[in-house]
Structures are given as structure tokens and as C-alpha cells.
Short mmCIF file of N, CA and C in Angstrom, two decimals:
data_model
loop_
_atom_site.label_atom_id
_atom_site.label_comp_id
_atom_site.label_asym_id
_atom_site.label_seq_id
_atom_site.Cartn_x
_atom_site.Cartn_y
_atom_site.Cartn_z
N UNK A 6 -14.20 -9.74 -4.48
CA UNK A 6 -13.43 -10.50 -3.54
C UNK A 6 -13.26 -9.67 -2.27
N UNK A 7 -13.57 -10.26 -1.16
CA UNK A 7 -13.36 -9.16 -0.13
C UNK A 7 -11.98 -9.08 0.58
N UNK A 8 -10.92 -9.94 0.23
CA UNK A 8 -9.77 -9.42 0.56
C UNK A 8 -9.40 -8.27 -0.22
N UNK A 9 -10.18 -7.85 -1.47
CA UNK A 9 -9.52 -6.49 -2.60
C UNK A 9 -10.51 -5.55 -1.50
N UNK A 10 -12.13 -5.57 -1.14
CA UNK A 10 -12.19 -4.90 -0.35
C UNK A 10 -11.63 -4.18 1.11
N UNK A 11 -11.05 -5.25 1.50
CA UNK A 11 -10.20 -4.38 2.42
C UNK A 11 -8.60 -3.63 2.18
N UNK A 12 -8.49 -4.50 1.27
CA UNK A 12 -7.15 -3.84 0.99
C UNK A 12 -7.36 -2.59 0.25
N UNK A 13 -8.75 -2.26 -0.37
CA UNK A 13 -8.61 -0.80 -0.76
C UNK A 13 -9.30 -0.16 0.15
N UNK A 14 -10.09 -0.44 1.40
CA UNK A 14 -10.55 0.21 2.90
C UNK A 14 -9.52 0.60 3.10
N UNK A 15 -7.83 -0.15 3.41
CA UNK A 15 -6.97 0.03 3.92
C UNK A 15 -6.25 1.70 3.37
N UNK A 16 -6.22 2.02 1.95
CA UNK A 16 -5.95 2.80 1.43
C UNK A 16 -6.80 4.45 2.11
N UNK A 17 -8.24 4.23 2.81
CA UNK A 17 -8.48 4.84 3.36
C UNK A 17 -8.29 5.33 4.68
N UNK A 18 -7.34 4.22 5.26
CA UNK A 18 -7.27 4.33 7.09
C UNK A 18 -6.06 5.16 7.14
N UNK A 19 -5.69 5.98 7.77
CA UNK A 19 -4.61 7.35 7.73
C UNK A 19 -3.77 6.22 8.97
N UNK A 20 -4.62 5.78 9.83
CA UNK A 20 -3.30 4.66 10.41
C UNK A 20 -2.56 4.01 10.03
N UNK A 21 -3.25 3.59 8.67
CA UNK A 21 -2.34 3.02 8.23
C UNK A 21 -1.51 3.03 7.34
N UNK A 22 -1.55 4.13 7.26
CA UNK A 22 -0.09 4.90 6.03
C UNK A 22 1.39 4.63 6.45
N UNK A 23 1.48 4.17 7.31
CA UNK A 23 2.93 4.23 7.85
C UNK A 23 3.25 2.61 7.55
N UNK A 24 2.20 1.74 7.75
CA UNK A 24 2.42 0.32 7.57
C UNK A 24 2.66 -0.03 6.30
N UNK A 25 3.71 -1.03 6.41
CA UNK A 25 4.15 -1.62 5.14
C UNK A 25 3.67 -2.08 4.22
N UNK A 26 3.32 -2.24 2.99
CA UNK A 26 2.05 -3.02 2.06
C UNK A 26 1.77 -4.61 2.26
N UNK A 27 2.94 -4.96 2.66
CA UNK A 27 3.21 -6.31 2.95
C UNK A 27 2.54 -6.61 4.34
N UNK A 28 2.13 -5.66 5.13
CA UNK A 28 1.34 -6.12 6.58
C UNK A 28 -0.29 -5.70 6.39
N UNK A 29 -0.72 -4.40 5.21
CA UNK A 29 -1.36 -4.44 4.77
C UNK A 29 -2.23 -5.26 4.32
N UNK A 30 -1.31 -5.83 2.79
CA UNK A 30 -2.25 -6.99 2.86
C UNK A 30 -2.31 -8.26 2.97
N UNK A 31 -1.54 -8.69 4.56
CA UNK A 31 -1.67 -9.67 5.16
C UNK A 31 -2.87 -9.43 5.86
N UNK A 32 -3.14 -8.27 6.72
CA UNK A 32 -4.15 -7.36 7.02
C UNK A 32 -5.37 -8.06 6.53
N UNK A 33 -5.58 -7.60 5.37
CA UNK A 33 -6.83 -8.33 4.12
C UNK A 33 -7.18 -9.11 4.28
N UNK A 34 -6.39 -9.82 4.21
CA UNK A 34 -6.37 -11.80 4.39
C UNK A 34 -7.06 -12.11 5.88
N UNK A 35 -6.59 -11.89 6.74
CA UNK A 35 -6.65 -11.61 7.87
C UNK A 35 -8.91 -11.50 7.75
N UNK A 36 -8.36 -9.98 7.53
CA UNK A 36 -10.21 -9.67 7.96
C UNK A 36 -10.76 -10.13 7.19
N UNK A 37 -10.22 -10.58 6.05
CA UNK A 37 -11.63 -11.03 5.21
C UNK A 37 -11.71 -12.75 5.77
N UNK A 38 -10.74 -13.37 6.33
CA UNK A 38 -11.57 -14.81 6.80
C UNK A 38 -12.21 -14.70 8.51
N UNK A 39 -12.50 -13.25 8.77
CA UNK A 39 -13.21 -13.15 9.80
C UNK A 39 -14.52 -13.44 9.59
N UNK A 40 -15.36 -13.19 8.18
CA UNK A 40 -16.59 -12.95 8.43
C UNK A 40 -17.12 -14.76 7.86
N UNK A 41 -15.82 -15.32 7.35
CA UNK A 41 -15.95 -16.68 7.10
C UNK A 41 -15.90 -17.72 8.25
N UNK A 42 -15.63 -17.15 9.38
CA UNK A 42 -15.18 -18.37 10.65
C UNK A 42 -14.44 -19.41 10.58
N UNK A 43 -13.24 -18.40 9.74
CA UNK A 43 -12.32 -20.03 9.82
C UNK A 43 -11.96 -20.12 10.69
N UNK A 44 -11.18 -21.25 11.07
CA UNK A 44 -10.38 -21.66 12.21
C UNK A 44 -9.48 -22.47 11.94
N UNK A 45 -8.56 -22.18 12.13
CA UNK A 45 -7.54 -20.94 12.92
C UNK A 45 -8.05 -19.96 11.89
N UNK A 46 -8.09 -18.68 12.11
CA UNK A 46 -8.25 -17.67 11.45
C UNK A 46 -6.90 -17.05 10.98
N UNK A 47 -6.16 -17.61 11.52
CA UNK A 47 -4.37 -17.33 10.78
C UNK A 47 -3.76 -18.21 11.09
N UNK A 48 -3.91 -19.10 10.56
CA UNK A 48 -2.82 -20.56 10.44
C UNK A 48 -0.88 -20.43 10.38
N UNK A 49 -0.30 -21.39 10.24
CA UNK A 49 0.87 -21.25 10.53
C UNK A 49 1.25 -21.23 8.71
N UNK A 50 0.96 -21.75 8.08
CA UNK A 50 1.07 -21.48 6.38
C UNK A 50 1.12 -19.98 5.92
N UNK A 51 -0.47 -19.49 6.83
CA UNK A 51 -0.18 -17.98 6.19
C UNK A 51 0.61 -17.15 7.04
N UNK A 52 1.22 -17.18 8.09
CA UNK A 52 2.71 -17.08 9.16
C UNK A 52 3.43 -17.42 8.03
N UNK A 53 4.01 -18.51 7.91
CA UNK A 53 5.12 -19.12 7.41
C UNK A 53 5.63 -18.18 6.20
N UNK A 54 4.04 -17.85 4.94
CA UNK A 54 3.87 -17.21 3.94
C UNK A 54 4.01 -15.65 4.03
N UNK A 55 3.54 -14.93 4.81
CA UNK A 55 3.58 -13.49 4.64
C UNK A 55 5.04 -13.15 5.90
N UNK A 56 5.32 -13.78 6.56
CA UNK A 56 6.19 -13.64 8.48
C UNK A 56 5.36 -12.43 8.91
N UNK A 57 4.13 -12.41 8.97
CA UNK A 57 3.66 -11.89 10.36
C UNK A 57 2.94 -13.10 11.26
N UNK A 58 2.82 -12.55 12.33
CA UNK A 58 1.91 -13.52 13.16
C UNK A 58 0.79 -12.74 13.62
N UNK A 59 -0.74 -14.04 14.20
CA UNK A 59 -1.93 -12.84 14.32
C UNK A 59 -1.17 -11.82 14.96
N UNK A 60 -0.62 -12.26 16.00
CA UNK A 60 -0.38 -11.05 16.89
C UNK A 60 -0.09 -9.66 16.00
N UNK A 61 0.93 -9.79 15.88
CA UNK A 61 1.24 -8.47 14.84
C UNK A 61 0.09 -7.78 13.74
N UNK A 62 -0.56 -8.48 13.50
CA UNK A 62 -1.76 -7.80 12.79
C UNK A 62 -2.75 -7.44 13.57
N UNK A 63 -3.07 -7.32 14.60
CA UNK A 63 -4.08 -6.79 15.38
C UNK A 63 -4.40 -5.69 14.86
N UNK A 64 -3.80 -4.91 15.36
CA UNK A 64 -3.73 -3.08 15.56
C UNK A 64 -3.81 -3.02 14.28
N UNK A 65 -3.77 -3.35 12.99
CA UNK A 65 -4.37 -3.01 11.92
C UNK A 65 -5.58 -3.19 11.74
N UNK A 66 -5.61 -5.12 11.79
CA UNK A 66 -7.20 -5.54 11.77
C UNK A 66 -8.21 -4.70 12.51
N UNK A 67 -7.74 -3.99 13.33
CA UNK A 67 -9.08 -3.15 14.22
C UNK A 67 -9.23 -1.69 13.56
N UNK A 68 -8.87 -1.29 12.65
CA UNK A 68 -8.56 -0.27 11.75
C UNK A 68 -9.36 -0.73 10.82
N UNK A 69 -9.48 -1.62 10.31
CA UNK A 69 -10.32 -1.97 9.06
C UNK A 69 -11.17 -2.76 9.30
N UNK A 70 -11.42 -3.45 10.30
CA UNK A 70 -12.64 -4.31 11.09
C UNK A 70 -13.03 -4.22 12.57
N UNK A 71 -13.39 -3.13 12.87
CA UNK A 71 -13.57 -2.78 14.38
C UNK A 71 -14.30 -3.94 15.11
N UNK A 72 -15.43 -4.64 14.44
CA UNK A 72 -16.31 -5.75 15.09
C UNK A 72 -15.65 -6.74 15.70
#
């Protein structure tokens, strides 16, 4: 599953030791429907579900998915 892949990438990024597990692996979720093209790529469900918004996951997502 490639949301388990990033969430154990994540375990490797030293940036992201300070972040919460819970933005982590919203994080996951996040990059792994990048390489799927969803759209919206973060809907208001998975907002509603984790309370981050894309915004707030950026600066991780580029930590574990530079592309």
C-alpha cells in the first residue's frame, strides 16, 4: 500500500521528527493520491477527518515527495 510506504519514508525524514503522527500520516494520504491524480487531491472529508488542510501539509509533503 503506498500510503504504509510513505508513512515509513516519513520515519526516515529528520524533518520530520518534530511533527505530530497525526500530520504524518495525513502526510501519507496526502502523497500517496499524488501519483493517482485525484482531484481534489485533499477533499473536504479528508479536512473534516484528520483537521488539517492541504495547506498545512505542504512542508511535509515536500519532505517525502519532492516531485
Amino acid at each position: 500500500n503506498t500510503v504504509f510506504f510513505f508513512a515509513e519514508l516519513a520515519l526516515l525524514q529528520y524533518g520530520l521528527v518534530q511533527s505530530e503522527p497525526s500530520m504524518v500520516a495525513a502526510t501519507a494520504v496526502y502523497a500517496a493520491r499524488l501519483p493517482l491524480k485525484k482531484t481534489p487531491l485533499w477533499t473536504d472529508t479528508l479536512k473534516h477527518h484528520t483537521g488539517f488542510t492541504e495547506a498545512q501539509l505542504m512542508y511535509a509533503r515536500t519532505l517525502l515527495n519532492p516531485s
